[in-house]
Amino acid sequence: MPRDPGSMRLLLPWVAAASLLLPRASLPQEAWEVVAPGPPNGIVATVAVAPSDPHVIYVGTIDSRLFRSLDRGSTWEGNDIVPEGRPGGRRVSRVVVDPTDASTVYVGFGQSKPGYRTRDGGRTWEVLTVHEPVYAVDPQHPERLYTSNYFSTDDGASWQYVDIVYGYVDDAWVHPRDSSIALLGKYGTADSGVSWAEVSDYDLRRFAGSP
């Protein structure tokens, strides 16, 4: 669940109405309220808040659209922002915003499909050479990128395969203060990817918050 780093708010995509919900004080159902109407059209599939600027919110929809708000969801920019050449009808499965640059965004359309990157808030796009969505960007070294089975240390120019990973994992995480520590699902490294080991008996599907 994406978190607004400026106010510690939690944002929840309300899929049925393409709206964003906010808990007033706690998390009981009756405490949630709609704080943004959502994009002008499309059904919300995933939400990401820019870590470097909590006013900036990105929303991916089930039909290949990406919307951006610059005012915490009060208004939304333009119409839809679609990666060039991307066919319609494809669900945006992942949106990851660069921790240091609110205009750099990574978008994924599921496993075994190439990831996309924009450096200008969605106006232009480039196709990444890895056929997996980017799951995490190192907050201290944003040129280090992590997917389900690969990581890059050179801003996506090349990718290193993590051969210990079995199948696909659902998420990745990089320690915010010690980026030599990272997790791909239940597999972890403490030396910036030189070596990896299984660190849990359970599949770790989603990471949230900071230690």
Tab-separated table of C-alpha atoms in Angstrom:
chain	number	residue	atom	x	y	z
A	1	MET	CA	0.000	0.000	0.000
A	2	PRO	CA	1.604	3.297	-1.044
A	3	ARG	CA	2.392	5.800	1.677
A	4	ASP	CA	2.472	9.564	1.407
A	5	PRO	CA	5.926	10.392	2.862
A	6	GLY	CA	4.977	13.994	3.538
A	7	SER	CA	2.080	13.346	5.884
A	8	MET	CA	2.345	9.614	6.629
A	9	ARG	CA	-0.985	9.109	4.862
A	10	LEU	CA	-1.858	5.761	3.353
A	11	LEU	CA	-3.286	5.702	-0.150
A	12	LEU	CA	-5.595	2.919	-1.249
A	13	PRO	CA	-6.783	2.508	-4.842
A	14	TRP	CA	-10.531	2.049	-4.812
A	15	VAL	CA	-10.782	0.017	-7.981
A	16	ALA	CA	-14.528	0.165	-8.479
A	17	ALA	CA	-14.649	3.953	-8.660
A	18	ALA	CA	-11.051	4.762	-9.560
A	19	SER	CA	-10.687	6.882	-6.440
A	20	LEU	CA	-8.090	7.230	-3.714
A	21	LEU	CA	-9.041	6.577	-0.101
A	22	LEU	CA	-7.435	7.963	3.045
A	23	PRO	CA	-7.829	6.857	6.679
A	24	ARG	CA	-8.806	9.798	8.893
A	25	ALA	CA	-6.976	8.569	11.977
A	26	SER	CA	-6.995	4.784	12.173
A	27	LEU	CA	-7.761	1.923	9.840
A	28	PRO	CA	-11.342	0.759	10.593
A	29	GLN	CA	-13.525	0.712	7.505
A	30	GLU	CA	-15.709	3.591	8.703
A	31	ALA	CA	-12.632	5.823	9.056
A	32	TRP	CA	-11.791	5.886	5.342
A	33	GLU	CA	-12.747	8.825	3.176
A	34	VAL	CA	-12.308	9.670	-0.486
A	35	VAL	CA	-9.596	12.306	-0.835
A	36	ALA	CA	-9.204	12.324	-4.604
A	37	PRO	CA	-11.583	11.592	-7.450
A	38	GLY	CA	-8.975	9.579	-9.299
A	39	PRO	CA	-8.105	9.870	-12.991
A	40	PRO	CA	-10.727	11.194	-15.413
A	41	ASN	CA	-11.249	7.706	-16.860
A	42	GLY	CA	-9.910	4.206	-16.435
A	43	ILE	CA	-9.953	1.701	-13.587
A	44	VAL	CA	-7.081	2.050	-11.119
A	45	ALA	CA	-4.757	-0.949	-10.879
A	46	THR	CA	-1.808	0.478	-8.939
A	47	VAL	CA	-0.732	3.690	-7.194
A	48	ALA	CA	2.708	5.154	-6.445
A	49	VAL	CA	3.692	8.291	-4.528
A	50	ALA	CA	6.985	10.004	-5.394
A	51	PRO	CA	9.304	9.603	-2.376
A	52	SER	CA	11.055	12.887	-3.153
A	53	ASP	CA	7.841	14.898	-3.562
A	54	PRO	CA	4.642	13.662	-1.863
A	55	HIS	CA	2.541	15.998	-3.998
A	56	VAL	CA	3.255	13.787	-7.021
A	57	ILE	CA	1.101	10.675	-7.412
A	58	TYR	CA	1.089	8.243	-10.323
A	59	VAL	CA	-1.802	5.927	-11.079
A	60	GLY	CA	-1.686	2.977	-13.472
A	61	THR	CA	-4.904	1.575	-14.906
A	62	ILE	CA	-6.014	-1.773	-16.296
A	63	ASP	CA	-5.939	-0.476	-19.871
A	64	SER	CA	-2.333	0.691	-20.272
A	65	ARG	CA	-2.832	4.234	-19.006
A	66	LEU	CA	-0.688	6.174	-16.588
A	67	PHE	CA	-1.965	9.349	-14.951
A	68	ARG	CA	-0.039	11.901	-12.911
A	69	SER	CA	-1.199	14.329	-10.240
A	70	LEU	CA	1.063	17.147	-9.048
A	71	ASP	CA	-1.194	18.200	-6.142
A	72	ARG	CA	-1.732	15.006	-4.127
A	73	GLY	CA	-4.617	13.843	-6.270
A	74	SER	CA	-6.774	16.964	-6.372
A	75	THR	CA	-6.324	17.260	-10.140
A	76	TRP	CA	-4.821	15.013	-12.779
A	77	GLU	CA	-2.516	15.956	-15.614
A	78	GLY	CA	-3.721	15.758	-19.191
A	79	ASN	CA	-5.418	12.670	-20.555
A	80	ASP	CA	-3.706	9.309	-20.511
A	81	ILE	CA	0.024	8.810	-20.746
A	82	VAL	CA	0.738	5.618	-22.695
A	83	PRO	CA	4.182	4.202	-23.464
A	84	GLU	CA	4.847	4.569	-27.185
A	85	GLY	CA	3.901	1.460	-29.096
A	86	ARG	CA	2.173	-0.127	-26.134
A	87	PRO	CA	-1.091	-1.834	-27.180
A	88	GLY	CA	-4.244	-0.999	-25.250
A	89	GLY	CA	-5.985	-3.407	-22.947
A	90	ARG	CA	-2.918	-4.282	-20.872
A	91	ARG	CA	-3.033	-3.884	-17.114
A	92	VAL	CA	-0.315	-1.738	-15.533
A	93	SER	CA	0.977	-4.135	-12.899
A	94	ARG	CA	3.645	-1.956	-11.299
A	95	VAL	CA	4.559	1.730	-11.030
A	96	VAL	CA	7.814	2.623	-9.267
A	97	VAL	CA	8.990	6.226	-8.890
A	98	ASP	CA	12.696	7.014	-8.630
A	99	PRO	CA	13.363	7.957	-4.962
A	100	THR	CA	15.413	10.991	-5.995
A	101	ASP	CA	13.520	12.232	-9.073
A	102	ALA	CA	9.719	12.493	-9.191
A	103	SER	CA	9.763	12.646	-12.995
A	104	THR	CA	11.532	9.316	-13.468
A	105	VAL	CA	9.064	6.442	-13.357
A	106	TYR	CA	9.267	2.723	-14.113
A	107	VAL	CA	6.157	0.968	-15.401
A	108	GLY	CA	5.587	-2.756	-15.757
A	109	PHE	CA	2.908	-4.806	-17.506
A	110	GLY	CA	3.549	-8.158	-15.829
A	111	GLN	CA	6.230	-10.809	-15.901
A	112	SER	CA	7.891	-11.784	-19.184
A	113	LYS	CA	7.000	-8.375	-20.645
A	114	PRO	CA	9.518	-5.556	-21.056
A	115	GLY	CA	9.539	-2.744	-18.535
A	116	TYR	CA	9.321	0.914	-19.503
A	117	ARG	CA	10.916	4.067	-18.139
A	118	THR	CA	10.109	7.745	-18.471
A	119	ARG	CA	12.404	10.540	-17.288
A	120	ASP	CA	9.977	13.387	-17.960
A	121	GLY	CA	6.827	12.413	-16.098
A	122	GLY	CA	5.395	10.295	-18.910
A	123	ARG	CA	5.827	12.461	-21.999
A	124	THR	CA	8.409	10.134	-23.572
A	125	TRP	CA	9.287	6.506	-22.868
A	126	GLU	CA	12.103	4.041	-23.369
A	127	VAL	CA	11.892	0.255	-23.340
A	128	LEU	CA	14.179	-1.484	-20.869
A	129	THR	CA	16.210	-4.456	-22.035
A	130	VAL	CA	14.929	-6.680	-19.222
A	131	HIS	CA	11.624	-8.517	-19.678
A	132	GLU	CA	10.413	-7.925	-16.140
A	133	PRO	CA	9.017	-4.878	-14.342
A	134	VAL	CA	11.345	-2.880	-12.122
A	135	TYR	CA	10.366	-3.539	-8.504
A	136	ALA	CA	12.790	-1.300	-6.610
A	137	VAL	CA	15.253	1.551	-7.111
A	138	ASP	CA	18.146	2.034	-4.695
A	139	PRO	CA	17.382	5.278	-2.794
A	140	GLN	CA	21.090	6.073	-2.352
A	141	HIS	CA	22.240	4.930	-5.785
A	142	PRO	CA	19.287	5.272	-8.174
A	143	GLU	CA	21.286	3.723	-10.994
A	144	ARG	CA	20.826	0.394	-9.174
A	145	LEU	CA	17.576	-1.257	-10.247
A	146	TYR	CA	15.956	-4.508	-9.123
A	147	THR	CA	13.411	-6.734	-10.884
A	148	SER	CA	12.179	-10.221	-10.023
A	149	ASN	CA	15.258	-12.084	-11.219
A	150	TYR	CA	17.755	-9.404	-12.228
A	151	PHE	CA	19.516	-6.323	-10.938
A	152	SER	CA	21.390	-3.550	-12.699
A	153	THR	CA	24.182	-1.361	-11.371
A	154	ASP	CA	24.427	0.893	-14.434
A	155	ASP	CA	20.959	2.421	-14.831
A	156	GLY	CA	19.640	-0.494	-16.873
A	157	ALA	CA	22.409	-0.597	-19.478
A	158	SER	CA	23.145	-4.189	-18.435
A	159	TRP	CA	21.530	-6.704	-16.087
A	160	GLN	CA	22.881	-9.427	-13.816
A	161	TYR	CA	20.848	-12.595	-13.302
A	162	VAL	CA	20.232	-13.789	-9.733
A	163	ASP	CA	20.398	-17.525	-10.282
A	164	ILE	CA	19.287	-18.474	-6.751
A	165	VAL	CA	15.772	-17.139	-7.359
A	166	TYR	CA	13.306	-19.897	-8.179
A	167	GLY	CA	10.580	-18.743	-10.540
A	168	TYR	CA	9.353	-15.184	-10.062
A	169	VAL	CA	9.133	-13.109	-6.891
A	170	ASP	CA	6.477	-10.468	-6.280
A	171	ASP	CA	8.495	-7.598	-4.863
A	172	ALA	CA	11.949	-6.219	-4.091
A	173	TRP	CA	13.259	-3.957	-1.346
A	174	VAL	CA	16.467	-1.981	-0.749
A	175	HIS	CA	17.526	-0.875	2.727
A	176	PRO	CA	17.062	2.935	2.837
A	177	ARG	CA	20.248	3.545	4.836
A	178	ASP	CA	22.492	0.656	3.757
A	179	SER	CA	21.925	-0.091	0.098
A	180	SER	CA	24.265	-3.082	0.165
A	181	ILE	CA	21.268	-4.882	1.717
A	182	ALA	CA	18.465	-5.827	-0.655
A	183	LEU	CA	15.722	-8.426	-0.914
A	184	LEU	CA	14.140	-10.132	-3.905
A	185	GLY	CA	11.179	-11.871	-2.321
A	186	LYS	CA	12.661	-14.272	0.219
A	187	TYR	CA	16.176	-14.000	-1.244
A	188	GLY	CA	18.603	-11.438	0.125
A	189	THR	CA	22.029	-9.913	-0.374
A	190	ALA	CA	24.187	-7.996	2.100
A	191	ASP	CA	27.011	-7.186	-0.315
A	192	SER	CA	25.311	-5.258	-3.128
A	193	GLY	CA	24.434	-8.369	-5.098
A	194	VAL	CA	27.821	-10.126	-5.074
A	195	SER	CA	26.184	-13.058	-3.282
A	196	TRP	CA	22.593	-14.037	-2.537
A	197	ALA	CA	20.982	-16.400	-0.031
A	198	GLU	CA	17.520	-17.575	0.950
A	199	VAL	CA	16.671	-15.603	4.099
A	200	SER	CA	13.133	-16.837	4.813
A	201	ASP	CA	11.146	-20.036	4.604
A	202	TYR	CA	8.132	-18.046	3.441
A	203	ASP	CA	7.456	-16.196	0.233
A	204	LEU	CA	7.713	-12.465	0.989
A	205	ARG	CA	5.196	-10.961	-1.393
A	206	ARG	CA	5.114	-7.265	-0.489
A	207	PHE	CA	7.390	-4.877	1.366
A	208	ALA	CA	6.224	-1.651	3.017
A	209	GLY	CA	7.622	0.909	5.416
A	210	SER	CA	11.171	1.498	6.584
A	211	PRO	CA	13.204	-0.055	9.413
